[in-house]
Coordinates of C-alpha atoms and ligand atoms in Angstrom, one line a residue:
X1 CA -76.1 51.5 24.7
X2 CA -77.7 52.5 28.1
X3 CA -80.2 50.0 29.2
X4 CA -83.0 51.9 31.2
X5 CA -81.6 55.4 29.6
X6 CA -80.0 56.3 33.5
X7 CA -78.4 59.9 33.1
X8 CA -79.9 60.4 29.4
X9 CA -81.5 64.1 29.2
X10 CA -84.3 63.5 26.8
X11 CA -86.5 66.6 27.5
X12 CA -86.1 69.9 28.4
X13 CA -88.9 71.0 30.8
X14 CA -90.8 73.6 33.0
X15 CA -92.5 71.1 35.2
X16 CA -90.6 70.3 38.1
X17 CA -86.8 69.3 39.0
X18 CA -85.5 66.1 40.7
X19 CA -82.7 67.1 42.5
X20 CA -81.2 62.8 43.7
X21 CA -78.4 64.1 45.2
X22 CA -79.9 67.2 47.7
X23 CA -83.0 65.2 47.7
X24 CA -85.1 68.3 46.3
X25 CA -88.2 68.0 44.6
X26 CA -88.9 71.4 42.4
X27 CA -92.3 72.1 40.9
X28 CA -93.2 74.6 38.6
X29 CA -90.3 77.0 40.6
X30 CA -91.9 76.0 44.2
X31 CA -90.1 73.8 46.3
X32 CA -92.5 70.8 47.6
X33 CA -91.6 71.6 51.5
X34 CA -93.3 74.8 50.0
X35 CA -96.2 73.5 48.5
X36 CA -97.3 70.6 49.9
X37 CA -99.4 71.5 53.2
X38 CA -100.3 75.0 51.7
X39 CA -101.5 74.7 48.3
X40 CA -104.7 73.2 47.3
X41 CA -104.2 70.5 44.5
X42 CA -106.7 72.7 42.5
X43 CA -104.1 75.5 42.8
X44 CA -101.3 73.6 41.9
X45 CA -103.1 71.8 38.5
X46 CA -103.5 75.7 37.5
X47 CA -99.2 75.7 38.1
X48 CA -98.5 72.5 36.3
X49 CA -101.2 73.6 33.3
X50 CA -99.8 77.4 33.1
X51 CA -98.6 78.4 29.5
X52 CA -100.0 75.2 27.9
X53 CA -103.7 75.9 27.3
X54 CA -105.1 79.3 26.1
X55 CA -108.2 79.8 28.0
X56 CA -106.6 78.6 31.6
X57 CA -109.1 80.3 33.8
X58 CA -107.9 81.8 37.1
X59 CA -108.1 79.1 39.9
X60 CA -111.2 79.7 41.4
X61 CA -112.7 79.5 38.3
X62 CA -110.8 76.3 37.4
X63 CA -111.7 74.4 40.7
X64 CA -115.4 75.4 39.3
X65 CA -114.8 74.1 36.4
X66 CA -113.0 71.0 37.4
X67 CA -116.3 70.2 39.6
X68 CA -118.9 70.1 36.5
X69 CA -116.1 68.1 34.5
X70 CA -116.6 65.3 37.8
X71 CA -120.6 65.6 37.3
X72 CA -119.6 65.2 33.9
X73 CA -117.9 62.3 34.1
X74 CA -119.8 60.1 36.8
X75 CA -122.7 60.7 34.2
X76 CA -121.0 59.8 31.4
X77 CA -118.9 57.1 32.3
X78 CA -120.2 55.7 35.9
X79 CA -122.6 53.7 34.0
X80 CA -119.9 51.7 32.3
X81 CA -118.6 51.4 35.8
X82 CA -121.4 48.3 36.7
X83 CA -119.6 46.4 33.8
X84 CA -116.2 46.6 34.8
X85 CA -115.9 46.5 38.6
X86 CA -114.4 42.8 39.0
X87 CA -111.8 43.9 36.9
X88 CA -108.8 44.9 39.3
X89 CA -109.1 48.8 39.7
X90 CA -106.4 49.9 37.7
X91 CA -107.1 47.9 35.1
X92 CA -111.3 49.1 35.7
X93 CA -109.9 53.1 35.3
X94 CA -108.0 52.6 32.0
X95 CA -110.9 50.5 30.3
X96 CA -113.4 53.1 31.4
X97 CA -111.1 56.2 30.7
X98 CA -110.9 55.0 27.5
X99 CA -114.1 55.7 26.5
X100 CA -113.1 59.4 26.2
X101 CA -112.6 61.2 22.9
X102 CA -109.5 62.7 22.4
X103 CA -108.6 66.4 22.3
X104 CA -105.6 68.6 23.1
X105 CA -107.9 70.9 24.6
X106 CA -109.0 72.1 28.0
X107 CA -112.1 70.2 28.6
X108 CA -110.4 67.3 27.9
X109 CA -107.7 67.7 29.8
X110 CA -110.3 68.7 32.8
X111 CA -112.1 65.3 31.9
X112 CA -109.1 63.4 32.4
X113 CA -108.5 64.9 35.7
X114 CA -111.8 63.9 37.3
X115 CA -111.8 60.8 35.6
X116 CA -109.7 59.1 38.2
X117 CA -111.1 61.4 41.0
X118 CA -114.7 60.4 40.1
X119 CA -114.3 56.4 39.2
X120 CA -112.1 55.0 41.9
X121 CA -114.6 55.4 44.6
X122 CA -117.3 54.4 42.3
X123 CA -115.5 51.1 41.7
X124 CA -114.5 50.5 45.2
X125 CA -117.6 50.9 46.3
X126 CA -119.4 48.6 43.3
X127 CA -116.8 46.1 44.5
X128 CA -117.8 46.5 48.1
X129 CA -121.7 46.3 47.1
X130 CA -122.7 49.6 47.3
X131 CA -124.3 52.2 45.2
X132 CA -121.6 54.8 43.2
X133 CA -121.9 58.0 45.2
X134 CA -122.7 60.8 42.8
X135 CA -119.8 64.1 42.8
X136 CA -120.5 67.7 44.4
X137 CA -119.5 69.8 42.1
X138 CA -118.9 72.5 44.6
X139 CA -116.9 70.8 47.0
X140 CA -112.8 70.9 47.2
X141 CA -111.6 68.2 44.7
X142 CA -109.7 66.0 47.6
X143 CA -113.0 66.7 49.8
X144 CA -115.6 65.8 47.2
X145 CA -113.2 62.4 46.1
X146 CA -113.9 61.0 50.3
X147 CA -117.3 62.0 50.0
X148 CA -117.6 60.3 46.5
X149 CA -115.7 57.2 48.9
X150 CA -116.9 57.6 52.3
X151 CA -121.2 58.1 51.3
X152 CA -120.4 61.2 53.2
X153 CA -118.5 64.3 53.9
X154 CA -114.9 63.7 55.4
X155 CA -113.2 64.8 58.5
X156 CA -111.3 68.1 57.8
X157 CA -107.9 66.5 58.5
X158 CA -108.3 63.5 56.5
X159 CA -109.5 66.1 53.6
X160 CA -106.0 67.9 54.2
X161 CA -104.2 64.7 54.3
X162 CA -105.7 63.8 50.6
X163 CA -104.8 67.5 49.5
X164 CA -101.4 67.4 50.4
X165 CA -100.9 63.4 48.7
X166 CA -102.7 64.6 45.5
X167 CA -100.3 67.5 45.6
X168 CA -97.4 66.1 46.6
X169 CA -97.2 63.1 43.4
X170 CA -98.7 65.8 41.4
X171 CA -95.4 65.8 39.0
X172 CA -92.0 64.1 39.4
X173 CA -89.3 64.7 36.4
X174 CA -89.0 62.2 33.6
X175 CA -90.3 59.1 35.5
X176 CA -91.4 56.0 33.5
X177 CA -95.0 56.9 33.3
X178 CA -94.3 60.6 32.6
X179 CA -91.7 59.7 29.9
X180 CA -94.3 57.1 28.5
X181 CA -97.0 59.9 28.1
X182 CA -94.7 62.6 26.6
X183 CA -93.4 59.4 23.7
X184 CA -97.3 59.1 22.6
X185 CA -97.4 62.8 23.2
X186 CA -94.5 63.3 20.6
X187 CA -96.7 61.4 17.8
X188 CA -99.6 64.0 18.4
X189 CA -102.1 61.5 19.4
X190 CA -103.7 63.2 21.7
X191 CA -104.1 63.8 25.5
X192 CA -106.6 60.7 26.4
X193 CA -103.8 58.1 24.3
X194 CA -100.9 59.8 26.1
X195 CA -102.7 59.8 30.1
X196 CA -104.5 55.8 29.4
X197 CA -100.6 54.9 28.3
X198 CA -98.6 56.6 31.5
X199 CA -101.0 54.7 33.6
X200 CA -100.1 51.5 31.9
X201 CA -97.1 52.4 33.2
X202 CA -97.8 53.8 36.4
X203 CA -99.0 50.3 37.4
X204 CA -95.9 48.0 37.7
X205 CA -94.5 47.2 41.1
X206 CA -91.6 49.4 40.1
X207 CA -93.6 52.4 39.8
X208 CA -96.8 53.1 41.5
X209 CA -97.5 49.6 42.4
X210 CA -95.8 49.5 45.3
X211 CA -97.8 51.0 47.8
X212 CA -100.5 47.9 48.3
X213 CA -97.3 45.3 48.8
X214 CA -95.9 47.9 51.4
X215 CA -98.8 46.8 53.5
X216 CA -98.7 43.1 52.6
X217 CA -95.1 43.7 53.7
X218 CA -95.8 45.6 57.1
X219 CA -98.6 43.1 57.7
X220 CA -95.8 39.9 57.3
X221 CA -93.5 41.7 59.5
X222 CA -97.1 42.2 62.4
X223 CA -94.9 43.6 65.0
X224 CA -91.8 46.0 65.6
X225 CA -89.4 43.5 67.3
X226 CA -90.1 41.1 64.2
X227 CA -89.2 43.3 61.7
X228 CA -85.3 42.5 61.5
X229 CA -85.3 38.8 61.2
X230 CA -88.1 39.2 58.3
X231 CA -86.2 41.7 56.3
X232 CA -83.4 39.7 56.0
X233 CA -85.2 36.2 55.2
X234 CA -87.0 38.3 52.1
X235 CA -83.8 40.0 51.0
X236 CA -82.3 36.0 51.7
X237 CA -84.4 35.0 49.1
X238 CA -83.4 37.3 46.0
X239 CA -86.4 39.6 47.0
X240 CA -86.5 44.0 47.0
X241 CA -88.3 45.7 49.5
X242 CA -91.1 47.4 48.5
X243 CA -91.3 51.3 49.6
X244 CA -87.6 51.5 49.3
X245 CA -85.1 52.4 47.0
X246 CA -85.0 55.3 43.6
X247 CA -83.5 55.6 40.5
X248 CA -82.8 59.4 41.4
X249 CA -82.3 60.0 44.6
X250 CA -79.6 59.2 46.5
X251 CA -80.6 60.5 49.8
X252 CA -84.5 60.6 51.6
X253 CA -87.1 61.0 48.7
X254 CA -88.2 64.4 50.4
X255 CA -92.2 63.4 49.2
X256 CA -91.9 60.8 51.6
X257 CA -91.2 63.6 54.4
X258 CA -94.0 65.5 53.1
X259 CA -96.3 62.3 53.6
X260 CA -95.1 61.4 57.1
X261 CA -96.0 64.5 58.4
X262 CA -99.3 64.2 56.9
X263 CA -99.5 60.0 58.4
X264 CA -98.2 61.5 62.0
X265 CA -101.3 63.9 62.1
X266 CA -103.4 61.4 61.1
X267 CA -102.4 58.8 64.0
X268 CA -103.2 61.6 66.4
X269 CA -106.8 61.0 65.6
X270 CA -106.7 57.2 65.2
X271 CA -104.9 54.7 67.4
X272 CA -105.1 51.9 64.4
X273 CA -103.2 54.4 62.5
X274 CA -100.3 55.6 65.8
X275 CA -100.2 51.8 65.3
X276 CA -99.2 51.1 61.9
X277 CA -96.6 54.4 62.3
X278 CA -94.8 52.7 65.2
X279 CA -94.5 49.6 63.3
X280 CA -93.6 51.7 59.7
X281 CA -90.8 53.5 61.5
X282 CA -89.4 50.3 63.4
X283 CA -89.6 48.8 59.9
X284 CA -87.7 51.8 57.8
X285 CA -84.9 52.1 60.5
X286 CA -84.3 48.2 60.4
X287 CA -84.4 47.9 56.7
X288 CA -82.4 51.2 56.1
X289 CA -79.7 49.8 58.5
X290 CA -79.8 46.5 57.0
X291 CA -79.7 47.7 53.1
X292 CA -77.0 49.9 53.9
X293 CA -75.3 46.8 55.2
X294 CA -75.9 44.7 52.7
X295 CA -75.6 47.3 49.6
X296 CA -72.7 49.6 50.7
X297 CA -72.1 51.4 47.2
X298 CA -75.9 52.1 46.5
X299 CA -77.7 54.5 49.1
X300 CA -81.4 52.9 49.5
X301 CA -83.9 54.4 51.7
X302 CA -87.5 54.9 51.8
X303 CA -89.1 56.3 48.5
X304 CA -92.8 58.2 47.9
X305 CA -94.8 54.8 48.6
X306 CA -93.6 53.7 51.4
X307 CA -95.7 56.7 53.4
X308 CA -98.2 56.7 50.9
X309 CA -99.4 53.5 51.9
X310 CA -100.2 54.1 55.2
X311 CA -101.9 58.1 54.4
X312 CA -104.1 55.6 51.9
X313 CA -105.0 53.0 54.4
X314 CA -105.6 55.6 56.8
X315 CA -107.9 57.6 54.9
X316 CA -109.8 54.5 53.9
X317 CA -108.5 53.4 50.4
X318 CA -108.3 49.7 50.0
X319 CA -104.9 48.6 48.9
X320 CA -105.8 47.4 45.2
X321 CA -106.8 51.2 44.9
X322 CA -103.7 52.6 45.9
X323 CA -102.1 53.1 41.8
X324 CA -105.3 54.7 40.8
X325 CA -105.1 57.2 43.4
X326 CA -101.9 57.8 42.7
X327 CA -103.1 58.3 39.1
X328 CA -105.4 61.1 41.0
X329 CA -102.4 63.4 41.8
X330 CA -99.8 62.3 38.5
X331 CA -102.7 63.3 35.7
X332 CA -102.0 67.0 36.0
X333 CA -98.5 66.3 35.5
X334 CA -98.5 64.1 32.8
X335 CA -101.1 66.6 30.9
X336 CA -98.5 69.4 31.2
X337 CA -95.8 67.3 30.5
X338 CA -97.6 65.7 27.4
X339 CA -99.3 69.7 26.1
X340 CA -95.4 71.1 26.4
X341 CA -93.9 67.4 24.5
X342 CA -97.0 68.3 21.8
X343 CA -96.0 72.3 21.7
X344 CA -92.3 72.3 22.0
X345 CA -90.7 68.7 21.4
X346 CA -90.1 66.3 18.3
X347 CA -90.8 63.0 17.8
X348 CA -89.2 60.5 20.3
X349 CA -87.7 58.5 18.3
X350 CA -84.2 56.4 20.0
X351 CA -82.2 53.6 18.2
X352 CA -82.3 50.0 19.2
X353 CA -78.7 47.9 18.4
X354 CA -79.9 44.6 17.0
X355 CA -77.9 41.8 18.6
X356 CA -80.0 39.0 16.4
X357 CA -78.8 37.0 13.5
X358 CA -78.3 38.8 10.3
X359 CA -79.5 37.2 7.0
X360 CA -76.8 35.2 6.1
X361 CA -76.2 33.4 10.0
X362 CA -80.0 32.7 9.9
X363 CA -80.8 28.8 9.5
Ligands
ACO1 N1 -84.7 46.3 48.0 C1 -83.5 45.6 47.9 N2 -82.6 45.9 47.0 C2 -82.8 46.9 46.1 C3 -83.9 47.7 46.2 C4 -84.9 47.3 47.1 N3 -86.0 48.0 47.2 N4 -83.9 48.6 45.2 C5 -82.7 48.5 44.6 N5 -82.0 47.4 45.2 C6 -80.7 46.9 44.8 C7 -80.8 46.1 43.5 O1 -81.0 44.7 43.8 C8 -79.5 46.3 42.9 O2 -78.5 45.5 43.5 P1 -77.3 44.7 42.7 O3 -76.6 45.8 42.0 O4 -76.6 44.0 43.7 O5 -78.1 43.8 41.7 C9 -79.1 47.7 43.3 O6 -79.9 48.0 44.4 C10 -79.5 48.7 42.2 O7 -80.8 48.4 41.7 P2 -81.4 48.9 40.4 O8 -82.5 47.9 40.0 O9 -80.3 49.1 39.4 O10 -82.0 50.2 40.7 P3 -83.1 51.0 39.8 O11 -82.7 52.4 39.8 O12 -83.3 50.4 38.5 O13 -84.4 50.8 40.7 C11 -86.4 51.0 41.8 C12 -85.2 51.7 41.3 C13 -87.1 50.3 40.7 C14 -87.4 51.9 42.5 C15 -85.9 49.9 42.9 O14 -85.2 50.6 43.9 C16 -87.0 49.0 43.4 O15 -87.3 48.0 42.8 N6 -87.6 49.4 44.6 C17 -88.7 48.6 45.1 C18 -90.0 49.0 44.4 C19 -90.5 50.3 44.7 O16 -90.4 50.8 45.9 N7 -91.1 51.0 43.7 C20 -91.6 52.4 43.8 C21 -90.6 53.4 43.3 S1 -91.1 55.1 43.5 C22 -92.1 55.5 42.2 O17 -91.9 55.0 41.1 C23 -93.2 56.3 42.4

């Protein structure tokens, strides 16, 4: 029995490659150092959705078509939105997503691409009191998602800085929610039951969850010189620290290179932001040094979130946002992953050993 499946190969895959121990990150044969920074996320949904739908347009004609399916969707499903904004906004996105009719085609795929795009600003800004701003379907996806935010266009470099997150989460392996969606994908439900059930997943604390307390965490540590003495009370108290640590990789998660870079030219423009990176890097190097300490047979360092969460607050994203922007980037991969589990793979199906009573020890 292996309890959480650690080392089982359960798919065989085009998508992308985790390397743990180089600490490589392979999509679609590009290396991320290679991607992200120099791909649009349009371009790189046309990678992670090549050989799985028929009548995949060239990219230009994708990111066209990627626009009307936002217009699309803030008129079909923005108007649920008023209804559901207390809800927290993962929970919000999947109740609203769910609306959509399943399909294994295209469109629907498309649909479930803007989806997340189109109603996370819509629902932080119903939550903040203000108006949903309605999509440009001309615009660059990460530009047009600010603007939807922001009321109006964004700075060039915070567009980049969005480009290169969306693209750099865009696919990662067999992670929880990625397996989760290629398991639904196996029963041929359909691509809306497969996408509303990897962000189920996507939500705990030990998946995409983590970014928000990353900030609760930097914001109980408040200054460099106190981050020590507070890293050891939590881990003290039974407690993991959020931003750190993988199942995979045993080295530097090499997204979370990708997204400093992207942070560091943000705080070139912002002193709030230079100031949250000097207190983030006094932070990692403390709790790097002190896990290693503490955990000497199990490598921890930072993972994916721990930069994402400052590239999120930096660009404006409220921290109870933070999964369903990460749900922006993941969707193209778990539609690719889910199209090539529907074309190509059987029916997940793995044994349980039952540890109960059998019928002749029950009272
Ligand atoms: N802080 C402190 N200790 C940790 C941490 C951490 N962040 N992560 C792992 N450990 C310790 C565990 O306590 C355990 O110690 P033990 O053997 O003495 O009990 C040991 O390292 C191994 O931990 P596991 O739980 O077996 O590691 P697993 O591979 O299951 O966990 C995970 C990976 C869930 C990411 C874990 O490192 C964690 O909880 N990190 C914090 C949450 C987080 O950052 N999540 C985002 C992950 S990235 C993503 O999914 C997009």
């Amino acid at each position: 029995m292996n309890n959480g499946l650690d080392d089982v190969v359960a798919a065989e895959t085009v998508m992308s490659d985790v390397d743990g121990l180089a600490g490589r990150l392979i999509i679609r044969g590009y290396s991320l150092d290679d991607l992200a920074g120099s791909r649009s996320y349009e371009e790189v949904i046309g990678l992670l959705l090549a050989g799985f739908f028929e009548d995949l347009p060239p990219e230009r004609e994708l990111a066209a078509r990627l626009g009307v399916a936002r217009a699309e969707i803030f008129e079909t499903l923005v108007p649920f939105a008023a209804a559901l904004h207390r809800l927290p906004v993962t929970d919000a996105l999947r109740a609203a997503m769910a609306r959509l009719a399943d399909g294994e085609d295209l469109a629907t795929a498309l649909r479930l691409i803007a989806a997340p795009a189109v109603l996370v600003p819509a629902f932080i800004r119903l939550r903040q009191g203000e108006p949903a701003v309605a999509p440009r379907p001309a615009n660059g996806h990460a530009a047009d998602i600010l603007r939807m935010l922001h009321g109006a266009p964004a700075a060039p470099e915070a567009t980049k800085a969005l480009d290169t997150y969306l693209v750099t989460v865009s696919d990662h392996g067999l992670n929880a929610s990625t397996f989760t969606a290629r398991v639904v994908a196996s029963t041929h439900a359909g691509l809306v039951s497969s996408i509303l059930a990897a962000l189920g997943a996507l939500k705990g604390p030990l998946h995409g969850g983590a970014p928000g307390p990353v900030l609760d965490m930097l914001d109980g540590i408040g200054a460099p010189g106190e981050a020590e003495a507070w890293l050891e009370a939590t881990l003290d108290k039974g407690e993991r620290l959020m931003g750190f640590g993988h199942r995979i990789y045993r080295v530097r998660d090499p997204r979370a290179e990708a997204l400093k870079g992207s942070v560091r030219a943000l705080a070139a423009g912002g002193q709030q932001t230079a100031g949250r990176l000097v207190l983030a890097e006094s932070v990692e190097a403390a709790a790097t040094c002190i896990l290693a300490r503490r955990k000497p047979d199990r490598p921890l360092q930072i993972n994916v979130e721990f930069y994402t969460a400052l590239l999120l607050e930096a660009l404006g994203f409220p921290r109870e946002s933070f999964t369903g922007v990460f749900a922006m980037g993941r969707v193209a991969g778990w539609i690719g992953h889910s199209r090539e589990q529907a074309l190509y793979g059987r029916l997940i199906r793995p044994q349980s050993r039952y540890v109960g009573p059998r019928p002749d020890q029950a009272a």
